[in-house]
XYZ file of N, CA, C and O in Angstrom:
752
model
N -38.435 -27.508 -200.913
C -38.338 -29.196 -200.562
C -39.222 -29.803 -200.868
O -41.029 -29.449 -201.326
N -38.986 -31.209 -201.327
C -39.792 -32.263 -201.966
C -39.955 -32.664 -200.642
O -40.333 -32.436 -198.929
N -40.605 -34.165 -201.427
C -41.446 -35.475 -200.535
C -40.384 -36.031 -199.384
O -39.458 -35.717 -200.587
N -41.154 -35.760 -198.734
C -40.559 -36.164 -197.399
C -39.181 -38.136 -197.992
O -39.781 -38.744 -198.689
N -38.094 -37.974 -197.546
C -37.531 -38.657 -198.229
C -37.144 -40.429 -197.052
O -38.417 -40.382 -195.960
N -37.770 -41.469 -197.760
C -38.216 -42.740 -196.898
C -36.684 -42.985 -196.679
O -35.919 -43.774 -197.653
N -36.039 -42.989 -195.542
C -35.139 -43.063 -194.097
C -35.241 -44.876 -194.674
O -36.073 -46.044 -194.815
N -34.042 -46.028 -194.529
C -33.758 -47.213 -194.197
C -34.141 -47.784 -192.558
O -34.139 -46.654 -192.139
N -34.905 -48.935 -192.790
C -35.351 -48.944 -191.652
C -34.211 -48.807 -189.551
O -33.083 -48.923 -190.630
N -34.231 -48.277 -188.732
C -33.913 -47.786 -187.741
C -33.180 -48.753 -187.344
O -33.672 -50.635 -187.865
N -31.662 -49.257 -187.129
C -31.319 -49.716 -185.992
C -31.259 -50.562 -185.074
O -32.351 -49.752 -184.741
N -31.427 -51.809 -184.442
C -32.165 -52.180 -182.941
C -31.856 -50.918 -181.514
O -32.517 -50.728 -181.767
N -30.346 -49.750 -181.675
C -30.988 -49.052 -180.464
C -31.548 -47.410 -180.884
O -32.671 -47.757 -180.435
N -31.695 -47.733 -182.186
C -33.062 -46.279 -182.542
C -34.131 -47.168 -182.559
O -35.013 -46.555 -182.038
N -34.811 -48.883 -182.226
C -35.928 -48.690 -182.991
C -36.520 -48.820 -181.316
O -37.733 -49.060 -180.997
N -35.353 -49.564 -180.495
C -36.017 -49.629 -179.174
C -36.120 -48.307 -178.831
O -36.606 -47.999 -176.824
N -35.474 -47.039 -178.673
C -35.373 -45.763 -178.131
C -36.146 -44.745 -178.555
O -37.345 -44.539 -177.802
N -36.310 -45.175 -180.042
C -38.077 -44.587 -180.443
C -39.169 -45.081 -179.792
O -39.709 -44.093 -179.380
N -39.265 -46.182 -179.730
C -40.149 -47.234 -179.192
C -40.304 -46.785 -177.570
O -41.831 -46.034 -177.301
N -39.434 -46.433 -177.147
C -39.335 -45.812 -175.894
C -39.691 -44.319 -175.554
O -40.230 -44.383 -174.344
N -39.270 -43.369 -176.593
C -39.903 -42.415 -176.551
C -41.003 -42.565 -176.401
O -41.547 -41.820 -175.429
N -41.326 -42.862 -177.694
C -43.245 -42.626 -178.270
C -44.324 -43.669 -176.784
O -44.569 -42.611 -176.393
N -43.784 -44.006 -176.283
C -44.745 -45.317 -174.964
C -44.304 -43.947 -173.820
O -45.367 -43.937 -173.439
N -43.014 -43.451 -173.545
C -42.840 -42.548 -172.462
C -43.821 -41.216 -172.375
O -44.454 -40.631 -171.611
N -44.026 -40.690 -173.757
C -44.411 -39.704 -174.194
C -46.466 -39.928 -173.728
O -47.207 -39.158 -173.787
N -46.191 -40.854 -174.242
C -48.086 -41.752 -174.152
C -48.384 -41.867 -172.762
O -50.193 -40.921 -172.941
N -47.589 -42.220 -172.302
C -47.676 -42.079 -171.069
C -47.878 -41.153 -169.912
O -48.742 -40.908 -169.298
N -46.735 -39.929 -170.420
C -46.975 -38.567 -169.637
C -48.580 -38.006 -169.932
O -49.077 -37.153 -169.473
N -48.420 -37.918 -171.509
C -49.512 -37.294 -172.161
C -51.153 -38.151 -171.124
O -52.162 -37.078 -170.686
N -51.053 -39.247 -170.834
C -51.975 -39.340 -169.891
C -51.879 -39.113 -168.711
O -53.460 -38.708 -167.841
N -50.388 -39.008 -168.177
C -51.033 -38.506 -166.889
C -51.488 -37.050 -166.460
O -51.872 -36.702 -165.692
N -51.504 -36.748 -168.213
C -51.548 -35.279 -168.286
C -52.633 -35.249 -168.178
O -53.191 -33.523 -168.157
N -53.956 -35.706 -168.398
C -55.104 -35.794 -168.374
C -55.313 -35.562 -170.240
O -56.342 -35.677 -170.798
N -54.441 -35.920 -170.595
C -54.299 -35.371 -172.065
C -54.643 -37.654 -172.917
O -54.295 -38.418 -172.092
N -54.927 -37.452 -174.017
C -54.839 -39.391 -174.583
C -54.000 -40.088 -174.818
O -52.909 -38.974 -174.958
N -53.188 -41.144 -174.617
C -52.237 -41.629 -174.652
C -51.501 -41.290 -176.218
O -50.443 -41.466 -176.609
N -52.515 -42.080 -177.049
C -52.705 -42.031 -179.174
C -52.219 -40.150 -179.400
O -51.003 -39.982 -179.556
N -52.784 -39.470 -178.118
C -52.024 -38.310 -179.070
C -50.540 -37.244 -178.259
O -48.986 -37.513 -178.802
N -50.231 -38.692 -177.104
C -48.999 -38.610 -176.666
C -47.541 -38.776 -177.674
O -46.391 -39.176 -177.972
N -47.901 -39.881 -178.329
C -47.914 -41.104 -178.885
C -47.556 -40.262 -180.118
O -46.524 -40.615 -180.666
N -48.458 -40.004 -181.085
C -48.170 -38.779 -182.164
C -47.328 -37.877 -181.919
O -46.416 -37.565 -182.954
N -47.466 -37.350 -181.336
C -46.331 -35.942 -180.974
C -45.702 -36.664 -180.383
O -44.104 -36.324 -181.500
N -44.815 -37.487 -180.626
C -43.179 -38.155 -179.781
C -42.795 -38.697 -181.464
O -41.465 -38.722 -182.157
N -44.156 -38.831 -181.874
C -43.493 -39.936 -183.084
C -43.194 -38.536 -184.783
O -41.844 -38.658 -185.113
N -43.612 -37.529 -184.225
C -43.076 -36.336 -184.938
C -42.421 -35.119 -184.973
O -41.128 -34.976 -185.289
N -41.815 -35.121 -183.486
C -40.681 -34.405 -182.745
C -39.593 -35.161 -182.763
O -38.919 -34.732 -182.878
N -39.922 -36.773 -183.236
C -38.611 -37.495 -183.541
C -38.640 -37.793 -185.160
O -37.379 -38.238 -184.964
N -39.166 -37.668 -185.853
C -39.643 -36.882 -186.881
C -38.349 -36.319 -188.070
O -39.326 -34.725 -187.445
N -36.838 -35.838 -188.391
C -36.954 -34.795 -188.995
C -37.674 -34.040 -190.213
O -37.228 -32.950 -190.724
N -38.374 -34.851 -190.871
C -39.496 -34.918 -191.487
C -40.733 -34.676 -191.221
O -41.272 -35.393 -190.501
N -41.835 -33.611 -192.257
C -43.318 -34.330 -191.907
C -43.363 -35.538 -192.142
O -42.737 -35.338 -193.260
N -44.409 -35.506 -191.325
C -45.283 -36.673 -191.589
C -46.695 -36.773 -192.195
O -47.735 -36.032 -191.576
N -46.786 -38.036 -192.941
C -48.588 -37.756 -193.463
C -49.090 -38.447 -192.640
O -48.756 -39.071 -191.889
N -50.776 -37.679 -192.277
C -51.844 -39.143 -192.343
C -51.170 -40.794 -191.935
O -51.441 -41.097 -191.161
N -50.894 -41.267 -192.909
C -50.922 -42.290 -193.291
C -49.695 -42.550 -193.443
O -49.686 -43.929 -192.199
N -48.618 -42.041 -192.658
C -47.307 -42.325 -192.181
C -47.714 -42.229 -190.470
O -46.656 -43.646 -190.194
N -48.305 -41.824 -190.434
C -48.399 -41.599 -188.329
C -49.374 -42.620 -188.031
O -49.095 -43.307 -187.237
N -50.360 -43.157 -189.320
C -51.604 -44.621 -188.937
C -50.242 -45.240 -189.212
O -50.592 -46.780 -188.150
N -49.525 -45.738 -190.086
C -49.040 -46.789 -189.620
C -47.998 -46.804 -188.499
O -47.807 -48.282 -188.527
N -46.811 -46.102 -188.312
C -46.404 -45.291 -187.072
C -46.862 -46.276 -186.109
O -45.762 -47.050 -185.499
N -47.871 -46.027 -185.691
C -48.180 -46.491 -184.756
C -49.168 -47.272 -184.820
O -49.379 -48.166 -182.887
N -49.531 -47.765 -185.893
C -50.450 -49.015 -185.586
C -52.123 -48.285 -184.786
O -52.671 -49.618 -184.959
N -52.500 -46.780 -185.742
C -53.771 -46.777 -185.575
C -54.943 -46.302 -186.331
O -54.314 -46.339 -187.548
N -56.112 -46.541 -186.509
C -57.236 -46.245 -187.577
C -56.848 -44.904 -188.121
O -55.604 -43.862 -186.906
N -57.069 -44.105 -189.228
C -56.651 -43.612 -189.797
C -57.379 -42.066 -188.594
O -57.144 -41.189 -189.185
N -58.852 -42.405 -188.787
C -59.849 -42.205 -188.013
C -59.109 -40.793 -186.951
O -58.990 -39.610 -186.790
N -58.759 -41.885 -185.878
C -58.105 -41.662 -184.546
C -56.700 -40.948 -184.966
O -57.017 -40.016 -184.297
N -56.337 -41.314 -186.213
C -54.962 -39.730 -186.266
C -55.944 -38.607 -186.671
O -54.888 -37.909 -186.142
N -56.072 -38.832 -187.596
C -57.217 -37.515 -188.350
C -57.998 -36.677 -186.879
O -57.368 -35.807 -186.563
N -58.807 -37.648 -185.955
C -59.290 -36.420 -184.494
C -58.219 -36.081 -184.276
O -58.745 -34.856 -183.607
N -57.281 -36.761 -183.360
C -55.508 -36.508 -183.047
C -54.895 -35.069 -183.455
O -54.815 -34.392 -182.719
N -54.960 -35.602 -184.320
C -54.138 -34.395 -185.149
C -55.007 -33.409 -185.204
O -54.195 -32.209 -185.093
N -56.199 -32.894 -185.707
C -57.236 -31.996 -185.326
C -57.081 -31.038 -184.320
O -56.373 -30.154 -183.804
N -56.482 -31.965 -182.978
C -57.335 -31.669 -181.864
C -56.030 -31.339 -181.727
O -55.654 -29.694 -180.511
N -54.336 -31.878 -181.186
C -53.875 -31.167 -181.327
C -53.103 -29.679 -182.409
O -51.651 -28.668 -181.661
N -53.180 -29.873 -183.986
C -53.263 -28.612 -184.304
C -53.832 -26.871 -183.237
O -53.649 -26.355 -183.357
N -55.284 -27.084 -182.885
C -55.567 -26.188 -182.292
C -55.188 -25.855 -181.117
O -55.042 -24.822 -180.949
N -54.392 -27.000 -180.274
C -53.638 -26.697 -179.980
C -52.670 -26.357 -179.725
O -52.127 -25.536 -178.604
N -51.964 -25.784 -180.981
C -50.828 -25.032 -181.179
C -49.597 -26.508 -180.503
O -48.370 -26.039 -180.836
N -49.837 -27.406 -181.101
C -48.712 -28.774 -180.378
C -48.304 -28.835 -182.030
O -46.334 -29.745 -181.513
N -48.505 -29.133 -182.887
C -48.366 -29.415 -184.228
C -49.130 -28.342 -184.651
O -49.908 -27.605 -184.926
N -48.282 -28.382 -186.102
C -48.567 -27.767 -187.463
C -48.720 -28.750 -189.042
O -47.412 -29.236 -188.912
N -49.998 -28.403 -189.490
C -49.894 -29.029 -190.696
C -49.195 -27.937 -191.373
O -48.767 -27.215 -191.740
N -47.894 -28.689 -192.577
C -47.039 -28.521 -192.947
C -47.337 -28.856 -195.129
O -48.151 -29.701 -194.636
N -47.013 -27.139 -195.698
C -47.473 -28.151 -197.273
C -46.241 -28.479 -197.569
O -44.553 -28.412 -197.722
N -46.328 -29.623 -198.491
C -45.405 -30.201 -199.860
C -45.556 -30.067 -201.016
O -47.070 -31.051 -201.454
N -44.904 -29.544 -201.550
C -45.090 -29.708 -203.337
C -45.305 -30.635 -203.308
O -44.886 -32.180 -203.600
N -46.439 -30.589 -204.816
C -47.040 -31.925 -205.475
C -47.554 -33.069 -204.293
O -47.712 -34.283 -205.621
N -47.749 -32.844 -202.936
C -48.162 -33.443 -203.028
C -49.614 -33.424 -202.164
O -49.326 -31.840 -201.531
N -50.928 -33.614 -202.157
C -52.420 -33.261 -202.305
C -52.406 -33.534 -200.335
O -53.610 -32.987 -199.743
N -51.696 -34.606 -200.097
C -51.734 -35.449 -198.448
C -51.826 -34.569 -197.303
O -50.308 -33.007 -197.957
N -52.291 -34.204 -196.499
C -51.524 -33.786 -195.735
C -50.297 -33.696 -194.618
O -50.334 -35.310 -194.214
N -49.556 -32.954 -194.536
C -47.998 -33.520 -193.448
C -48.309 -32.613 -192.269
O -48.463 -31.857 -192.577
N -47.739 -33.452 -191.058
C -47.172 -32.924 -189.981
C -45.988 -32.056 -189.245
O -45.320 -33.624 -189.719
N -46.106 -31.296 -188.980
C -44.570 -31.131 -188.008
C -44.782 -31.417 -186.124
O -46.328 -30.453 -186.332
N -44.428 -31.578 -185.309
C -44.332 -31.245 -184.423
C -43.690 -29.634 -183.851
O -43.012 -29.547 -184.936
N -44.774 -28.995 -182.649
C -43.986 -27.740 -182.341
C -42.628 -27.628 -181.760
O -42.428 -28.916 -181.282
N -41.774 -26.829 -182.516
C -40.182 -27.245 -181.725
C -39.605 -26.917 -180.188
O -38.401 -26.455 -180.086
N -41.144 -25.045 -180.572
C -40.980 -24.569 -178.905
C -41.566 -24.808 -178.133
O -43.123 -24.768 -177.775
N -41.191 -25.488 -177.260
C -42.163 -26.902 -176.411
C -42.183 -25.306 -175.549
O -43.192 -25.926 -174.543
N -42.121 -23.934 -175.498
C -42.816 -22.746 -174.262
C -43.555 -22.505 -175.083
O -44.537 -22.218 -174.200
N -43.840 -22.730 -176.407
C -45.289 -21.886 -176.843
C -46.147 -23.386 -176.876
O -47.001 -22.944 -176.270
N -46.332 -24.408 -176.826
C -46.903 -25.528 -176.323
C -47.260 -25.432 -174.888
O -48.637 -25.496 -174.681
N -46.331 -25.195 -173.789
C -46.822 -24.995 -172.667
C -47.692 -23.624 -172.724
O -48.196 -24.099 -172.131
N -47.636 -22.205 -173.025
C -48.468 -21.835 -173.338
C -49.750 -21.835 -173.965
O -50.592 -21.110 -172.915
N -49.584 -22.992 -175.011
C -50.916 -23.107 -176.031
C -51.539 -23.487 -174.819
O -52.548 -23.726 -174.995
N -51.204 -24.556 -173.781
C -51.859 -25.326 -173.320
C -52.871 -24.751 -171.373
O -53.128 -25.012 -171.645
N -52.060 -23.832 -170.947
C -52.208 -23.516 -169.930
C -53.282 -22.588 -170.252
O -53.971 -22.147 -169.790
N -53.249 -21.773 -171.996
C -54.442 -20.429 -172.082
C -55.618 -21.659 -172.891
O -56.920 -21.656 -172.158
N -54.964 -22.488 -172.899
C -56.228 -23.229 -173.658
C -57.369 -24.236 -172.703
O -58.244 -24.255 -173.140
N -56.587 -24.565 -172.023
C -57.025 -25.649 -171.235
C -57.786 -25.324 -169.601
O -57.909 -25.218 -169.214
N -55.735 -25.548 -169.426
C -55.906 -25.110 -167.582
C -56.548 -23.483 -167.063
O -57.327 -23.609 -166.460
N -56.013 -22.241 -167.992
C -56.462 -21.117 -167.600
C -58.616 -21.334 -167.776
O -59.022 -20.733 -166.947
N -59.096 -21.879 -169.094
C -59.733 -22.079 -169.224
C -60.699 -22.752 -168.132
O -62.159 -22.061 -167.813
N -60.326 -24.399 -167.904
C -61.100 -24.570 -166.847
C -60.789 -24.199 -165.296
O -62.259 -24.036 -164.815
N -60.102 -23.119 -164.515
C -60.059 -22.275 -163.728
C -60.966 -21.263 -163.919
O -61.858 -20.631 -162.975
N -61.141 -20.262 -165.290
C -62.360 -18.966 -165.118
C -63.767 -20.083 -165.465
O -64.640 -19.899 -164.221
N -63.385 -21.378 -165.422
C -64.990 -21.884 -165.395
C -65.326 -22.135 -164.221
O -66.339 -21.939 -163.885
N -64.689 -22.025 -163.028
C -65.195 -22.747 -161.887
C -65.127 -21.222 -161.233
O -66.038 -21.630 -160.753
N -64.351 -20.821 -161.617
C -64.111 -18.926 -160.973
C -66.162 -18.591 -161.491
O -66.669 -17.895 -160.639
N -66.132 -19.085 -162.464
C -67.789 -18.396 -162.701
C -68.961 -19.178 -162.381
O -69.943 -18.610 -161.651
N -68.620 -20.538 -161.910
C -69.159 -20.851 -161.346
C -69.921 -20.966 -160.090
O -70.984 -20.771 -159.129
N -68.243 -20.600 -159.190
C -68.745 -20.529 -157.814
C -69.495 -18.744 -157.367
O -69.788 -18.703 -156.460
N -68.576 -18.045 -158.537
C -69.192 -16.303 -158.360
C -71.042 -16.698 -158.333
O -71.862 -15.876 -157.780
N -71.472 -17.413 -159.799
C -73.244 -17.698 -160.356
C -73.753 -18.400 -158.945
O -74.772 -18.147 -158.655
N -73.040 -19.258 -157.812
C -73.441 -19.498 -157.222
C -74.088 -19.079 -155.515
O -74.415 -18.967 -154.942
N -72.867 -18.489 -155.164
C -72.329 -17.071 -154.288
C -73.904 -15.753 -154.399
O -74.303 -16.220 -153.465
N -72.824 -15.783 -155.504
C -74.979 -14.803 -155.768
C -76.209 -15.421 -155.692
O -77.268 -14.740 -154.882
N -76.610 -16.630 -155.849
C -77.577 -17.009 -156.036
C -77.554 -17.355 -154.642
O -79.015 -17.047 -154.597
N -76.628 -17.408 -153.068
C -77.182 -17.900 -151.991
C -77.158 -16.169 -151.359
O -77.866 -16.353 -150.797
N -76.997 -15.269 -152.069
C -76.457 -14.120 -151.039
C -77.940 -13.708 -151.984
O -78.761 -12.821 -151.080
N -79.022 -13.489 -152.982
C -80.126 -13.117 -152.902
C -80.686 -13.514 -152.543
O -82.359 -13.435 -151.912
N -80.840 -15.398 -152.041
C -81.860 -16.430 -151.142
C -81.790 -16.275 -150.141
O -83.226 -16.155 -149.040
N -81.329 -15.822 -149.426
C -80.752 -15.613 -147.740
C -81.547 -14.580 -146.854
O -82.300 -15.647 -146.125
N -82.463 -14.208 -148.122
C -83.621 -13.243 -146.904
C -84.811 -13.379 -146.720
O -85.445 -13.865 -145.259
N -85.108 -14.269 -147.797
C -86.342 -15.545 -147.516
C -86.357 -16.712 -146.969
O -86.666 -17.967 -147.127
N -85.162 -16.868 -146.584
C -84.879 -18.372 -145.682
C -84.950 -18.475 -144.063
O -84.648 -17.204 -143.404
N -85.660 -20.211 -143.909
C -85.960 -19.912 -142.661
C -84.084 -19.622 -142.005
O -83.280 -19.888 -142.739
N -84.332 -19.954 -140.688
C -82.728 -19.665 -139.692
C -82.046 -20.057 -139.899
O -80.778 -20.018 -140.235
N -82.258 -21.677 -140.115
C -81.175 -22.653 -140.056
C -80.919 -22.543 -141.149
O -79.807 -23.259 -141.765
N -81.715 -22.412 -142.817
C -80.975 -22.625 -143.741
C -80.176 -21.627 -144.279
O -78.820 -22.016 -144.786
N -80.804 -20.313 -143.390
C -79.429 -19.102 -143.738
C -77.881 -19.757 -142.920
O -77.508 -18.965 -143.519
N -78.191 -20.403 -141.129
C -77.336 -20.328 -141.026
C -75.922 -21.426 -142.105
O -74.618 -20.907 -141.840
N -76.479 -22.022 -142.182
C -75.776 -23.068 -143.555
C -75.728 -22.691 -144.448
O -74.522 -22.558 -145.363
N -76.594 -21.500 -145.505
C -75.995 -20.964 -146.703
C -74.926 -19.655 -146.528
O -73.780 -19.375 -146.914
N -75.019 -19.221 -144.601
C -73.877 -18.618 -144.623
C -72.044 -19.649 -144.284
O -71.376 -18.744 -144.766
N -72.151 -20.812 -144.232
C -71.142 -21.637 -144.301
C -70.641 -21.796 -145.867
O -69.837 -21.499 -145.679
N -71.659 -22.092 -146.201
C -71.741 -22.222 -147.916
C -70.261 -21.159 -148.715
O -70.127 -21.083 -148.686
N -71.594 -19.419 -148.022
C -71.144 -18.937 -148.211
C -69.309 -18.511 -148.335
O -68.246 -17.871 -149.008
N -69.154 -19.188 -146.789
C -67.482 -18.658 -146.433
C -67.087 -19.576 -146.941
O -65.181 -19.656 -147.117
N -67.394 -20.779 -147.354
C -66.499 -21.655 -147.693
C -66.008 -20.871 -149.966
O -65.049 -21.250 -150.422
N -67.537 -21.445 -149.988
C -67.320 -20.512 -151.176
C -66.640 -18.723 -151.171
O -65.663 -19.204 -152.988
N -66.384 -18.848 -150.595
C -65.245 -16.934 -150.434
C -63.599 -18.146 -150.322
O -62.834 -17.202 -151.536
N -63.898 -19.237 -149.426
C -62.624 -19.839 -149.925
C -61.934 -19.957 -150.455
O -60.461 -20.145 -151.571
N -62.910 -20.985 -151.738
C -62.597 -21.287 -152.982
C -62.330 -19.702 -154.157
O -61.699 -20.164 -155.418
N -62.900 -19.530 -154.069
C -62.768 -18.273 -155.229
C -61.284 -17.955 -154.374
O -61.172 -17.414 -156.002
N -61.321 -17.693 -153.711
C -60.176 -16.743 -153.243
C -58.796 -17.747 -153.985
O -57.909 -17.033 -154.740
N -58.429 -19.092 -153.485
C -57.562 -20.030 -154.428
C -57.396 -20.128 -155.782
O -57.410 -19.658 -156.657
N -59.352 -19.775 -156.553
C -59.135 -19.938 -157.371
C -59.406 -18.864 -158.276
O -57.998 -18.901 -159.371
N -58.680 -17.672 -157.546
C -58.350 -16.739 -158.844
C -57.401 -15.985 -158.453
O -56.677 -15.721 -158.627
N -56.471 -16.754 -157.361
C -54.991 -16.619 -157.004
C -54.827 -18.090 -158.271
O -52.987 -17.354 -158.563
N -55.041 -19.106 -158.568
C -54.241 -19.865 -159.100
C -54.518 -19.543 -161.388
O -53.787 -19.319 -161.751
N -56.046 -17.991 -161.134
C -56.159 -17.978 -162.750
C -54.530 -16.980 -162.493
O -53.869 -16.624 -163.650
N -54.502 -15.490 -161.049
C -53.590 -15.380 -161.363
C -51.555 -15.560 -162.146
O -50.860 -15.354 -162.956
N -51.800 -17.022 -161.142
C -50.997 -17.675 -161.032
C -50.292 -18.259 -162.746
O -49.264 -17.575 -163.687
N -51.905 -18.277 -163.131
C -51.831 -19.241 -164.612
C -51.459 -17.968 -166.046
O -50.654 -17.988 -166.463
N -51.673 -16.767 -165.266
C -51.459 -15.832 -166.001
C -50.135 -15.324 -166.399
O -49.453 -14.598 -167.369
N -49.414 -15.102 -165.289
C -48.884 -14.887 -165.039
C -47.702 -15.795 -165.490
O -46.733 -15.456 -166.299
N -47.865 -16.824 -165.647
C -47.118 -18.095 -165.877
C -46.775 -18.198 -168.086
O -46.007 -17.925 -168.014
N -47.918 -18.136 -167.974
C -48.396 -17.700 -169.970
C -48.017 -16.612 -170.078
O -47.166 -16.805 -171.076
N -48.033 -15.276 -169.491
C -47.298 -14.319 -170.180
C -45.356 -14.230 -169.869
O -44.641 -14.020 -170.569
N -45.032 -14.558 -168.859
C -43.584 -14.642 -168.440
C -43.390 -16.803 -169.714
O -41.580 -16.318 -170.063
N -43.827 -16.791 -170.117
C -43.671 -18.370 -171.227
C -43.219 -17.897 -172.895
O -42.815 -17.739 -173.377
N -44.704 -16.633 -173.104
C -44.237 -15.776 -174.227
C -43.102 -14.678 -174.394
O -42.851 -14.826 -175.135
N -42.977 -14.398 -173.433
C -41.253 -13.870 -173.180
C -40.141 -14.371 -173.050
O -39.322 -14.232 -173.369
N -40.378 -16.038 -172.902
C -38.659 -16.925 -173.505
C -38.259 -16.632 -174.718
O -39.218 -17.283 -176.075
N -36.957 -16.670 -174.641
C -36.794 -16.928 -175.957
C -37.459 -18.792 -176.973
O -37.584 -19.471 -176.098
N -37.449 -18.776 -178.210
C -37.717 -20.385 -178.218
C -36.189 -20.724 -178.169
O -35.459 -21.031 -179.001
N -36.473 -21.576 -177.077
C -35.058 -22.018 -176.508
C -34.834 -23.646 -177.595
O -33.219 -23.391 -177.756
N -35.515 -24.676 -178.041
C -35.104 -25.287 -178.544
C -34.437 -24.804 -179.787
O -33.355 -25.760 -180.171
N -34.861 -23.789 -180.603
C -34.714 -23.459 -182.045
C -33.174 -23.003 -182.482
O -32.011 -22.969 -182.515
N -33.035 -22.053 -181.272
C -31.675 -21.566 -180.676
C -30.885 -22.378 -180.591
O -29.404 -22.700 -180.991
N -30.799 -23.589 -180.094
C -30.515 -24.683 -179.915
C -29.485 -25.375 -181.069
O -28.640 -25.616 -181.584
N -30.948 -25.514 -181.613
C -30.315 -26.140 -183.332
C -29.417 -25.235 -184.062
O -28.834 -25.807 -185.017
N -29.927 -24.039 -183.751
C -29.718 -23.050 -184.980
C -27.578 -22.835 -184.180
O -26.534 -21.521 -184.728
N -27.308 -23.233 -182.882
C -26.070 -23.625 -182.682
C -26.081 -22.131 -181.684
O -25.244 -21.099 -181.560
N -26.670 -21.293 -181.367
C -26.845 -19.794 -180.978
C -26.818 -20.037 -179.562
O -27.106 -19.187 -178.868
N -26.505 -21.054 -178.934
C -26.950 -21.852 -177.179
C -25.535 -21.962 -177.346
O -25.202 -22.552 -177.779
């Protein structure tokens, strides 16, 4: 595979569709707590038949190379994009991950599950601290501490259930065939 082919500019319909999808993915990324630029970069890559360099991405979105580079490192770490090697070219090139189930699994594992685990840890630590302090408390403080413990227990149950659901979803997603590649390869 050689260097990516320079294609002629897209016709007006393709330009409009391309811009709309990239903008939409930017907005969707923001909705899920990611940066708009991350969604836009993913959009550019997922719509490109060839790998793109940092310079290509910078030019297509009109953003700084530093922003592109930082965001691409984050996306690569999350498993949303991957770096590809182009013979006789020292620049970094990227492709979007085409297995959307894998992206979902990566995001659930790297962000959602981590946040739920962190919340559970905070709840467990604070419940333990209150339990240890109750014997030395005045009666009115003890009553409030017991109320807190009851609420913490409810939150712990909720986050434990969320943890279990996320783990179940991650396992189920990992068992999914790569539907994107199967369609592309004519297997579906």
